[in-house]
Amino acid sequence: MNKYYVIRRKEKSDVLETIVEASTVSEAQKFVSENINEDLIEGEMFLIFNDIGPLGFDQGNRVIIPREASLASITRLH
């Protein structure tokens, strides 16, 4: 099992929502979709990527996603 960061992307900043354990990024995305997705507000999104190093944020409070990361997202449009 691998660890995957689940980041909530808000209008002005990103926030670590949780960390999930899964075999693949697709499995982590499915878990988030089934268990956490209801919490999203219109216009927000979840970014899901594997833990391959320390979690970092830039000066604008946006998460820095490593180039090597496997990435998935879930968006609430309405």
Short mmCIF file of C-alpha atoms in Angstrom, two decimals:
data_model
loop_
_atom_site.label_atom_id
_atom_site.label_comp_id
_atom_site.label_asym_id
_atom_site.label_seq_id
_atom_site.Cartn_x
_atom_site.Cartn_y
_atom_site.Cartn_z
CA MET A 1 0.00 0.00 0.00
CA ASN A 2 1.10 3.55 -0.76
CA LYS A 3 0.12 6.80 0.89
CA TYR A 4 -1.70 9.46 -1.13
CA TYR A 5 -2.19 13.08 -0.18
CA VAL A 6 -5.70 14.45 -0.65
CA ILE A 7 -5.49 18.22 -1.10
CA ARG A 8 -8.58 20.44 -1.12
CA ARG A 9 -8.03 23.23 -3.65
CA LYS A 10 -10.05 26.26 -2.57
CA GLU A 11 -10.37 29.60 -4.33
CA LYS A 12 -7.39 31.18 -2.58
CA SER A 13 -5.42 28.31 -1.05
CA ASP A 14 -4.82 24.58 -0.86
CA VAL A 15 -5.32 22.55 2.32
CA LEU A 16 -4.32 19.01 3.24
CA GLU A 17 -7.67 17.23 3.67
CA THR A 18 -6.37 13.77 4.58
CA ILE A 19 -3.94 11.01 3.65
CA VAL A 20 -5.31 7.72 2.30
CA GLU A 21 -3.65 4.38 1.77
CA ALA A 22 -4.20 2.68 -1.57
CA SER A 23 -2.41 0.52 -4.13
CA THR A 24 -2.80 3.01 -7.00
CA VAL A 25 -3.79 6.63 -7.57
CA SER A 26 -6.99 5.34 -9.23
CA GLU A 27 -7.87 3.37 -6.10
CA ALA A 28 -7.19 6.46 -3.95
CA GLN A 29 -9.39 8.55 -6.27
CA LYS A 30 -12.20 6.01 -5.99
CA PHE A 31 -11.95 6.05 -2.17
CA VAL A 32 -12.12 9.85 -2.08
CA SER A 33 -15.01 9.89 -4.55
CA GLU A 34 -17.01 7.43 -2.47
CA ASN A 35 -16.14 8.72 1.02
CA ILE A 36 -15.10 12.38 0.98
CA ASN A 37 -16.41 13.90 -2.27
CA GLU A 38 -19.71 15.00 -0.67
CA ASP A 39 -17.77 17.61 1.32
CA LEU A 40 -16.70 19.55 -1.78
CA ILE A 41 -18.20 22.98 -2.31
CA GLU A 42 -18.99 24.26 -5.81
CA GLY A 43 -15.79 25.33 -7.57
CA GLU A 44 -13.48 23.34 -5.27
CA MET A 45 -11.47 20.28 -6.23
CA PHE A 46 -9.51 17.50 -4.64
CA LEU A 47 -6.00 16.82 -5.89
CA ILE A 48 -4.80 13.31 -5.12
CA PHE A 49 -1.16 12.32 -5.51
CA ASN A 50 1.29 9.85 -4.05
CA ASP A 51 3.51 10.67 -1.08
CA ILE A 52 6.99 10.69 -2.60
CA GLY A 53 8.45 13.32 -0.30
CA PRO A 54 7.61 16.09 2.12
CA LEU A 55 4.46 18.03 1.35
CA GLY A 56 5.26 21.62 0.38
CA PHE A 57 3.31 24.79 -0.37
CA ASP A 58 4.37 27.90 -2.28
CA GLN A 59 4.00 31.50 -1.07
CA GLY A 60 0.43 31.61 -2.41
CA ASN A 61 -0.49 28.58 -0.26
CA ARG A 62 -0.74 26.31 -3.30
CA VAL A 63 0.58 22.77 -2.98
CA ILE A 64 3.79 21.94 -4.84
CA ILE A 65 3.18 18.67 -6.70
CA PRO A 66 6.37 16.75 -7.48
CA ARG A 67 6.91 16.05 -11.20
CA GLU A 68 7.23 12.34 -10.49
CA ALA A 69 3.87 12.13 -8.72
CA SER A 70 0.90 10.20 -10.05
CA LEU A 71 -1.97 12.70 -10.00
CA ALA A 72 -5.77 12.50 -10.08
CA SER A 73 -8.42 15.11 -9.38
CA ILE A 74 -12.10 15.36 -8.47
CA THR A 75 -14.01 18.57 -9.16
CA ARG A 76 -17.43 19.82 -8.06
CA LEU A 77 -18.83 22.02 -10.81
CA HIS A 78 -22.29 22.61 -9.28
#
